[in-house]
GROMACS .gro file of C-alpha atoms in nm:
model
  411
    1UNK     CA    1  16.010  -1.226   5.269
    2UNK     CA    2  15.647  -1.108   5.253
    3UNK     CA    3  15.633  -1.074   5.633
    4UNK     CA    4  15.955  -0.871   5.631
    5UNK     CA    5  15.821  -0.642   5.357
    6UNK     CA    6  15.502  -0.593   5.556
    7UNK     CA    7  15.706  -0.490   5.862
    8UNK     CA    8  15.914  -0.248   5.655
    9UNK     CA    9  15.598  -0.093   5.511
   10UNK     CA   10  15.450  -0.060   5.859
   11UNK     CA   11  15.763   0.110   5.989
   12UNK     CA   12  15.773   0.347   5.692
   13UNK     CA   13  15.413   0.445   5.767
   14UNK     CA   14  15.484   0.512   6.135
   15UNK     CA   15  15.583   0.881   6.085
   16UNK     CA   16  15.263   0.949   5.888
   17UNK     CA   17  15.055   0.778   6.157
   18UNK     CA   18  15.219   0.994   6.425
   19UNK     CA   19  15.167   1.306   6.212
   20UNK     CA   20  14.799   1.221   6.158
   21UNK     CA   21  14.753   1.187   6.535
   22UNK     CA   22  14.904   1.530   6.585
   23UNK     CA   23  14.696   1.675   6.302
   24UNK     CA   24  14.369   1.538   6.441
   25UNK     CA   25  14.440   1.700   6.780
   26UNK     CA   26  14.551   2.034   6.635
   27UNK     CA   27  14.229   2.077   6.436
   28UNK     CA   28  13.990   1.946   6.705
   29UNK     CA   29  14.129   2.053   7.044
   30UNK     CA   30  13.916   2.340   7.180
   31UNK     CA   31  14.234   2.508   7.307
   32UNK     CA   32  14.386   2.513   6.959
   33UNK     CA   33  14.317   2.819   6.739
   34UNK     CA   34  14.317   2.589   6.434
   35UNK     CA   35  14.002   2.421   6.567
   36UNK     CA   36  13.806   2.733   6.473
   37UNK     CA   37  13.915   2.779   6.112
   38UNK     CA   38  13.670   2.690   5.831
   39UNK     CA   39  13.640   2.314   5.767
   40UNK     CA   40  13.849   2.231   6.074
   41UNK     CA   41  13.620   1.936   6.154
   42UNK     CA   42  13.666   1.799   5.802
   43UNK     CA   43  14.043   1.822   5.836
   44UNK     CA   44  14.049   1.670   6.185
   45UNK     CA   45  13.821   1.385   6.073
   46UNK     CA   46  14.049   1.315   5.777
   47UNK     CA   47  14.356   1.299   5.999
   48UNK     CA   48  14.177   1.076   6.250
   49UNK     CA   49  14.065   0.834   5.976
   50UNK     CA   50  14.420   0.821   5.839
   51UNK     CA   51  14.547   0.743   6.187
   52UNK     CA   52  14.296   0.462   6.234
   53UNK     CA   53  14.376   0.306   5.897
   54UNK     CA   54  14.751   0.317   5.948
   55UNK     CA   55  14.804   0.247   6.319
   56UNK     CA   56  14.926  -0.080   6.464
   57UNK     CA   57  14.659  -0.258   6.669
   58UNK     CA   58  14.786  -0.432   6.982
   59UNK     CA   59  14.603  -0.703   7.173
   60UNK     CA   60  14.313  -0.534   7.360
   61UNK     CA   61  14.275  -0.573   7.736
   62UNK     CA   62  13.979  -0.770   7.871
   63UNK     CA   63  13.864  -0.473   8.080
   64UNK     CA   64  13.610  -0.681   8.270
   65UNK     CA   65  13.601  -0.537   8.621
   66UNK     CA   66  13.239  -0.585   8.733
   67UNK     CA   67  12.944  -0.812   8.669
   68UNK     CA   68  12.586  -0.831   8.788
   69UNK     CA   69  12.576  -1.153   8.990
   70UNK     CA   70  12.249  -1.238   9.160
   71UNK     CA   71  12.130  -0.878   9.148
   72UNK     CA   72  12.445  -0.746   9.315
   73UNK     CA   73  12.755  -0.597   9.158
   74UNK     CA   74  13.049  -0.836   9.184
   75UNK     CA   75  13.409  -0.726   9.148
   76UNK     CA   76  13.600  -0.925   8.884
   77UNK     CA   77  13.966  -1.015   8.924
   78UNK     CA   78  14.152  -1.153   8.623
   79UNK     CA   79  14.382  -1.431   8.745
   80UNK     CA   80  14.639  -1.640   8.557
   81UNK     CA   81  14.578  -2.005   8.648
   82UNK     CA   82  14.809  -2.187   8.406
   83UNK     CA   83  15.058  -2.070   8.145
   84UNK     CA   84  15.175  -2.283   7.855
   85UNK     CA   85  15.397  -2.190   7.563
   86UNK     CA   86  15.101  -2.104   7.341
   87UNK     CA   87  14.815  -2.040   7.582
   88UNK     CA   88  14.726  -1.882   7.915
   89UNK     CA   89  14.432  -2.014   8.116
   90UNK     CA   90  14.255  -1.713   8.269
   91UNK     CA   91  14.011  -1.723   8.559
   92UNK     CA   92  13.768  -1.434   8.602
   93UNK     CA   93  13.722  -1.450   8.978
   94UNK     CA   94  13.407  -1.292   9.118
   95UNK     CA   95  13.381  -1.138   9.463
   96UNK     CA   96  13.066  -1.342   9.525
   97UNK     CA   97  12.867  -1.621   9.360
   98UNK     CA   98  12.507  -1.633   9.254
   99UNK     CA   99  12.441  -1.939   9.472
  100UNK     CA  100  12.573  -1.991   9.828
  101UNK     CA  101  12.734  -2.325   9.737
  102UNK     CA  102  12.906  -2.182   9.431
  103UNK     CA  103  12.817  -2.164   9.063
  104UNK     CA  104  12.890  -2.413   8.783
  105UNK     CA  105  13.242  -2.397   8.638
  106UNK     CA  106  13.250  -2.314   8.268
  107UNK     CA  107  13.565  -2.345   8.057
  108UNK     CA  108  13.522  -2.121   7.752
  109UNK     CA  109  13.759  -2.232   7.478
  110UNK     CA  110  13.824  -1.928   7.262
  111UNK     CA  111  13.905  -1.965   6.893
  112UNK     CA  112  14.264  -1.968   6.774
  113UNK     CA  113  14.178  -1.839   6.429
  114UNK     CA  114  14.313  -1.488   6.388
  115UNK     CA  115  14.158  -1.268   6.652
  116UNK     CA  116  14.258  -1.257   7.017
  117UNK     CA  117  14.046  -1.428   7.280
  118UNK     CA  118  13.921  -1.084   7.387
  119UNK     CA  119  13.683  -1.106   7.092
  120UNK     CA  120  13.473  -1.304   7.341
  121UNK     CA  121  13.458  -1.017   7.591
  122UNK     CA  122  13.080  -0.989   7.565
  123UNK     CA  123  13.050  -1.368   7.595
  124UNK     CA  124  13.256  -1.373   7.914
  125UNK     CA  125  13.090  -1.063   8.063
  126UNK     CA  126  12.746  -1.218   8.021
  127UNK     CA  127  12.841  -1.568   8.138
  128UNK     CA  128  12.983  -1.421   8.460
  129UNK     CA  129  12.629  -1.338   8.571
  130UNK     CA  130  12.567  -1.703   8.650
  131UNK     CA  131  12.890  -1.902   8.615
  132UNK     CA  132  13.246  -1.937   8.738
  133UNK     CA  133  13.430  -1.866   8.413
  134UNK     CA  134  13.771  -1.974   8.281
  135UNK     CA  135  13.897  -1.881   7.932
  136UNK     CA  136  14.177  -1.998   7.705
  137UNK     CA  137  14.377  -1.687   7.614
  138UNK     CA  138  14.590  -1.786   7.315
  139UNK     CA  139  14.936  -1.635   7.271
  140UNK     CA  140  15.047  -1.469   6.948
  141UNK     CA  141  15.284  -1.718   6.782
  142UNK     CA  142  15.526  -1.442   6.684
  143UNK     CA  143  15.583  -1.386   7.056
  144UNK     CA  144  15.674  -1.751   7.124
  145UNK     CA  145  16.048  -1.826   7.095
  146UNK     CA  146  16.141  -2.099   6.852
  147UNK     CA  147  16.297  -2.290   7.140
  148UNK     CA  148  15.947  -2.359   7.277
  149UNK     CA  149  15.891  -2.604   6.991
  150UNK     CA  150  15.606  -2.656   6.747
  151UNK     CA  151  15.233  -2.645   6.816
  152UNK     CA  152  15.009  -2.890   6.630
  153UNK     CA  153  14.635  -2.951   6.635
  154UNK     CA  154  14.709  -3.256   6.851
  155UNK     CA  155  14.879  -3.027   7.104
  156UNK     CA  156  14.567  -2.808   7.107
  157UNK     CA  157  14.358  -3.113   7.198
  158UNK     CA  158  14.603  -3.203   7.475
  159UNK     CA  159  14.588  -2.849   7.615
  160UNK     CA  160  14.210  -2.882   7.650
  161UNK     CA  161  14.239  -3.222   7.819
  162UNK     CA  162  14.494  -3.078   8.061
  163UNK     CA  163  14.279  -2.776   8.139
  164UNK     CA  164  13.974  -2.994   8.206
  165UNK     CA  165  14.184  -3.207   8.441
  166UNK     CA  166  14.297  -2.893   8.618
  167UNK     CA  167  13.939  -2.767   8.668
  168UNK     CA  168  13.796  -3.103   8.773
  169UNK     CA  169  13.487  -3.319   8.709
  170UNK     CA  170  13.233  -3.042   8.765
  171UNK     CA  171  13.333  -2.857   8.449
  172UNK     CA  172  13.113  -2.751   8.159
  173UNK     CA  173  13.308  -2.679   7.840
  174UNK     CA  174  13.192  -2.418   7.590
  175UNK     CA  175  13.356  -2.389   7.247
  176UNK     CA  176  13.305  -2.093   7.015
  177UNK     CA  177  13.363  -2.160   6.643
  178UNK     CA  178  13.702  -2.316   6.558
  179UNK     CA  179  13.772  -2.495   6.891
  180UNK     CA  180  13.456  -2.703   6.858
  181UNK     CA  181  13.660  -2.962   6.667
  182UNK     CA  182  13.946  -3.004   6.919
  183UNK     CA  183  13.703  -2.980   7.212
  184UNK     CA  184  13.494  -3.267   7.078
  185UNK     CA  185  13.817  -3.461   7.024
  186UNK     CA  186  13.934  -3.394   7.379
  187UNK     CA  187  13.607  -3.500   7.540
  188UNK     CA  188  13.589  -3.806   7.311
  189UNK     CA  189  13.940  -3.921   7.403
  190UNK     CA  190  13.873  -3.875   7.773
  191UNK     CA  191  13.558  -4.086   7.740
  192UNK     CA  192  13.735  -4.355   7.534
  193UNK     CA  193  14.007  -4.381   7.798
  194UNK     CA  194  13.756  -4.401   8.085
  195UNK     CA  195  13.913  -4.092   8.233
  196UNK     CA  196  13.788  -4.041   8.589
  197UNK     CA  197  13.726  -3.678   8.500
  198UNK     CA  198  13.444  -3.621   8.251
  199UNK     CA  199  13.284  -3.286   8.164
  200UNK     CA  200  12.923  -3.235   8.267
  201UNK     CA  201  12.823  -3.072   7.941
  202UNK     CA  202  12.944  -2.945   7.605
  203UNK     CA  203  12.811  -2.621   7.456
  204UNK     CA  204  12.921  -2.601   7.092
  205UNK     CA  205  12.862  -2.276   6.907
  206UNK     CA  206  12.907  -2.223   6.534
  207UNK     CA  207  13.180  -2.485   6.496
  208UNK     CA  208  13.295  -2.655   6.171
  209UNK     CA  209  13.256  -3.020   6.273
  210UNK     CA  210  13.161  -3.127   5.920
  211UNK     CA  211  13.233  -2.864   5.655
  212UNK     CA  212  13.079  -3.080   5.382
  213UNK     CA  213  12.739  -2.963   5.507
  214UNK     CA  214  12.616  -2.627   5.371
  215UNK     CA  215  12.969  -2.519   5.268
  216UNK     CA  216  13.042  -2.147   5.294
  217UNK     CA  217  13.292  -1.933   5.104
  218UNK     CA  218  13.543  -2.001   5.381
  219UNK     CA  219  13.503  -2.375   5.326
  220UNK     CA  220  13.517  -2.325   4.950
  221UNK     CA  221  13.864  -2.173   4.957
  222UNK     CA  222  14.001  -2.477   5.139
  223UNK     CA  223  13.864  -2.704   4.868
  224UNK     CA  224  13.968  -2.485   4.573
  225UNK     CA  225  14.333  -2.469   4.676
  226UNK     CA  226  14.572  -2.757   4.730
  227UNK     CA  227  14.740  -2.825   5.063
  228UNK     CA  228  15.070  -2.730   4.901
  229UNK     CA  229  14.927  -2.389   4.805
  230UNK     CA  230  14.843  -2.312   5.168
  231UNK     CA  231  15.187  -2.423   5.279
  232UNK     CA  232  15.380  -2.225   5.018
  233UNK     CA  233  15.165  -1.913   4.985
  234UNK     CA  234  15.036  -1.844   5.337
  235UNK     CA  235  15.314  -1.963   5.565
  236UNK     CA  236  15.596  -1.717   5.643
  237UNK     CA  237  15.872  -1.676   5.897
  238UNK     CA  238  15.854  -1.424   6.181
  239UNK     CA  239  16.093  -1.126   6.129
  240UNK     CA  240  16.390  -1.060   6.364
  241UNK     CA  241  16.223  -0.793   6.581
  242UNK     CA  242  15.994  -1.044   6.756
  243UNK     CA  243  16.073  -1.313   7.019
  244UNK     CA  244  15.942  -1.577   6.778
  245UNK     CA  245  16.200  -1.485   6.513
  246UNK     CA  246  16.218  -1.748   6.238
  247UNK     CA  247  15.909  -1.937   6.358
  248UNK     CA  248  15.685  -2.048   6.069
  249UNK     CA  249  15.341  -1.886   6.104
  250UNK     CA  250  15.027  -1.792   5.922
  251UNK     CA  251  15.062  -1.414   5.974
  252UNK     CA  252  14.786  -1.213   6.132
  253UNK     CA  253  14.801  -0.944   5.864
  254UNK     CA  254  14.717  -1.201   5.595
  255UNK     CA  255  14.428  -1.330   5.801
  256UNK     CA  256  14.301  -0.976   5.850
  257UNK     CA  257  14.315  -0.915   5.476
  258UNK     CA  258  14.102  -1.226   5.431
  259UNK     CA  259  13.849  -1.108   5.690
  260UNK     CA  260  13.812  -0.771   5.518
  261UNK     CA  261  13.792  -0.929   5.172
  262UNK     CA  262  13.480  -1.119   5.276
  263UNK     CA  263  13.284  -0.792   5.317
  264UNK     CA  264  13.490  -0.507   5.164
  265UNK     CA  265  13.190  -0.283   5.092
  266UNK     CA  266  13.066  -0.314   5.449
  267UNK     CA  267  13.403  -0.211   5.593
  268UNK     CA  268  13.445   0.076   5.349
  269UNK     CA  269  13.100   0.209   5.440
  270UNK     CA  270  13.178   0.172   5.809
  271UNK     CA  271  13.494   0.384   5.776
  272UNK     CA  272  13.309   0.645   5.572
  273UNK     CA  273  13.034   0.661   5.834
  274UNK     CA  274  13.304   0.705   6.098
  275UNK     CA  275  13.443   1.003   5.905
  276UNK     CA  276  13.095   1.156   5.880
  277UNK     CA  277  13.027   1.102   6.252
  278UNK     CA  278  13.353   1.276   6.340
  279UNK     CA  279  13.260   1.572   6.120
  280UNK     CA  280  12.915   1.595   6.274
  281UNK     CA  281  13.036   1.556   6.629
  282UNK     CA  282  12.852   1.226   6.684
  283UNK     CA  283  13.096   1.111   6.951
  284UNK     CA  284  12.896   0.810   7.069
  285UNK     CA  285  12.874   0.656   6.720
  286UNK     CA  286  13.242   0.730   6.657
  287UNK     CA  287  13.342   0.562   6.982
  288UNK     CA  288  13.137   0.254   6.892
  289UNK     CA  289  13.333   0.232   6.567
  290UNK     CA  290  13.664   0.265   6.752
  291UNK     CA  291  13.580  -0.009   7.001
  292UNK     CA  292  13.474  -0.251   6.728
  293UNK     CA  293  13.778  -0.199   6.508
  294UNK     CA  294  14.021  -0.190   6.800
  295UNK     CA  295  13.916  -0.553   6.845
  296UNK     CA  296  13.859  -0.648   6.483
  297UNK     CA  297  14.194  -0.512   6.360
  298UNK     CA  298  14.395  -0.672   6.642
  299UNK     CA  299  14.508  -1.007   6.503
  300UNK     CA  300  14.765  -1.268   6.600
  301UNK     CA  301  14.989  -1.507   6.411
  302UNK     CA  302  14.899  -1.876   6.409
  303UNK     CA  303  15.160  -2.152   6.442
  304UNK     CA  304  15.210  -2.296   6.093
  305UNK     CA  305  15.185  -2.658   6.209
  306UNK     CA  306  14.850  -2.600   6.379
  307UNK     CA  307  14.708  -2.402   6.088
  308UNK     CA  308  14.809  -2.659   5.826
  309UNK     CA  309  14.681  -2.947   6.042
  310UNK     CA  310  14.345  -2.769   6.062
  311UNK     CA  311  14.328  -2.716   5.686
  312UNK     CA  312  14.398  -3.083   5.627
  313UNK     CA  313  14.197  -3.246   5.907
  314UNK     CA  314  13.893  -3.018   5.917
  315UNK     CA  315  13.850  -2.856   5.577
  316UNK     CA  316  14.006  -3.086   5.318
  317UNK     CA  317  13.995  -3.445   5.440
  318UNK     CA  318  13.703  -3.417   5.688
  319UNK     CA  319  13.867  -3.679   5.909
  320UNK     CA  320  13.644  -3.624   6.215
  321UNK     CA  321  13.302  -3.683   6.053
  322UNK     CA  322  13.450  -3.970   5.849
  323UNK     CA  323  13.568  -4.140   6.166
  324UNK     CA  324  13.933  -4.137   6.059
  325UNK     CA  325  14.095  -3.874   6.280
  326UNK     CA  326  14.368  -3.992   6.512
  327UNK     CA  327  14.520  -3.770   6.782
  328UNK     CA  328  14.865  -3.889   6.884
  329UNK     CA  329  14.782  -4.227   6.739
  330UNK     CA  330  14.443  -4.272   6.907
  331UNK     CA  331  14.121  -4.269   6.706
  332UNK     CA  332  13.874  -3.994   6.799
  333UNK     CA  333  13.537  -4.158   6.866
  334UNK     CA  334  13.260  -3.917   6.972
  335UNK     CA  335  13.029  -4.216   7.016
  336UNK     CA  336  13.231  -4.300   7.328
  337UNK     CA  337  13.078  -3.999   7.505
  338UNK     CA  338  12.786  -4.107   7.722
  339UNK     CA  339  12.782  -3.885   8.031
  340UNK     CA  340  12.806  -3.529   7.899
  341UNK     CA  341  12.501  -3.325   7.802
  342UNK     CA  342  12.520  -3.163   7.457
  343UNK     CA  343  12.394  -2.825   7.334
  344UNK     CA  344  12.468  -2.700   6.982
  345UNK     CA  345  12.405  -2.341   6.873
  346UNK     CA  346  12.396  -2.212   6.515
  347UNK     CA  347  12.312  -1.876   6.357
  348UNK     CA  348  12.046  -1.867   6.087
  349UNK     CA  349  12.253  -1.625   5.877
  350UNK     CA  350  12.601  -1.757   5.960
  351UNK     CA  351  12.821  -1.716   5.650
  352UNK     CA  352  13.132  -1.864   5.814
  353UNK     CA  353  13.004  -2.189   5.961
  354UNK     CA  354  12.723  -2.329   5.749
  355UNK     CA  355  12.393  -2.466   5.876
  356UNK     CA  356  12.423  -2.816   6.015
  357UNK     CA  357  12.802  -2.810   6.054
  358UNK     CA  358  12.768  -2.789   6.433
  359UNK     CA  359  12.438  -2.970   6.477
  360UNK     CA  360  12.599  -3.281   6.327
  361UNK     CA  361  12.754  -3.334   6.673
  362UNK     CA  362  12.423  -3.495   6.771
  363UNK     CA  363  12.481  -3.771   6.514
  364UNK     CA  364  12.847  -3.809   6.606
  365UNK     CA  365  12.770  -3.836   6.979
  366UNK     CA  366  12.523  -4.117   6.919
  367UNK     CA  367  12.541  -4.262   7.270
  368UNK     CA  368  12.445  -3.946   7.456
  369UNK     CA  369  12.079  -3.993   7.558
  370UNK     CA  370  11.844  -3.788   7.342
  371UNK     CA  371  11.700  -3.629   7.655
  372UNK     CA  372  12.043  -3.479   7.718
  373UNK     CA  373  12.077  -3.324   7.372
  374UNK     CA  374  11.950  -2.987   7.257
  375UNK     CA  375  11.993  -2.772   6.945
  376UNK     CA  376  11.920  -2.401   6.916
  377UNK     CA  377  11.915  -2.198   6.597
  378UNK     CA  378  11.936  -1.823   6.651
  379UNK     CA  379  11.699  -1.642   6.416
  380UNK     CA  380  11.848  -1.360   6.204
  381UNK     CA  381  12.190  -1.406   6.368
  382UNK     CA  382  12.517  -1.418   6.179
  383UNK     CA  383  12.833  -1.582   6.304
  384UNK     CA  384  12.930  -1.317   6.559
  385UNK     CA  385  12.570  -1.266   6.666
  386UNK     CA  386  12.553  -1.603   6.841
  387UNK     CA  387  12.818  -1.505   7.097
  388UNK     CA  388  12.821  -1.125   7.099
  389UNK     CA  389  12.566  -0.844   7.094
  390UNK     CA  390  12.200  -0.812   7.173
  391UNK     CA  391  12.086  -1.150   7.036
  392UNK     CA  392  12.357  -1.327   7.232
  393UNK     CA  393  12.256  -1.158   7.557
  394UNK     CA  394  11.877  -1.181   7.518
  395UNK     CA  395  11.828  -1.503   7.321
  396UNK     CA  396  12.131  -1.733   7.337
  397UNK     CA  397  12.253  -1.683   7.693
  398UNK     CA  398  11.918  -1.770   7.857
  399UNK     CA  399  11.915  -2.098   7.662
  400UNK     CA  400  12.272  -2.180   7.771
  401UNK     CA  401  12.200  -2.082   8.130
  402UNK     CA  402  11.896  -2.309   8.152
  403UNK     CA  403  12.082  -2.592   7.977
  404UNK     CA  404  12.380  -2.584   8.215
  405UNK     CA  405  12.159  -2.560   8.521
  406UNK     CA  406  11.959  -2.861   8.401
  407UNK     CA  407  12.278  -3.056   8.337
  408UNK     CA  408  12.388  -2.973   8.691
  409UNK     CA  409  12.066  -3.115   8.833
  410UNK     CA  410  12.085  -3.435   8.630
  411UNK     CA  411  12.458  -3.501   8.674
   0.00000   0.00000   0.00000
């Protein structure tokens, strides 16, 4: 019912959103006489802000068309390699490689935790300088017909195993935040089963492997509320207008409300600054705001089964660090991993994944030689700063680049 009410509210707002778009143009277009009346900029800025607050944000495009590869500009072609019910495996093909024999293959597993995979645009753009990059592009659950079946955390792990098989034994796997747990499970199961295909390295960034360590406010909520509360209060059915009608999901709009609630003052100030920049004609600053919130406000629905599994396995019962997690009946044993190199990355100021929650992988993967393990803490970086922005490009990427290249040499 809540989802349906949200849709009705959104539809009722649509005329006002359209009107605000028209109003912003009327009072700002240099060919409009209204653009020259007193306070026209104030009025146009107000309409524009109203439009931004009320509009519906669709999934952004990747818009990665070029990359600097070996000092030359390479053309990037986005190619669909594999399509599953809940995920598309995307290959960002480059017109040339950095090395004549080809560059290392990196599978970037994007988080399925509210935002679209395009949140990693800066991550992908930077990695393309030196690597052959593939990315998991998760599909909005409200767009998946009910006939496609359920999607559990176990299915997520299987997707990763299948994708690694598809890419072959020369693959390096990089997980950003949430997927660190299923990625470690996938690599562990492949090692336990003596799979002929083993990844060369694992790069784990800001992932909640053991949320008992340095718990954050995000972890606290999972412990304060019962499993039943999550199931009854946060799970809703997709309304009729979508292909996934009647599918049980954790709606994107609820997730977005949770994101904003973590830093409401920061977001309010950002919108006010946007209004001021519009009034003052600071187009560059205004465009920066638009680009950020076009991504930040675009959210997707999560399959209910997967979301509830994650709450239980990762945040409430801590089954992985306790050595009790079974995927499709098989125990997940990170100690079985012996061949892969391991790099963990954490942000000093990360308020989503606490300090040590990712680094604990070094203890879990006890049979990886110490010479093949590395940990890097990014000074003054928050959660997003470890995979996006200036610190990612100047501090984190060089570490990852050197690590992967070293793993290639020692494989």
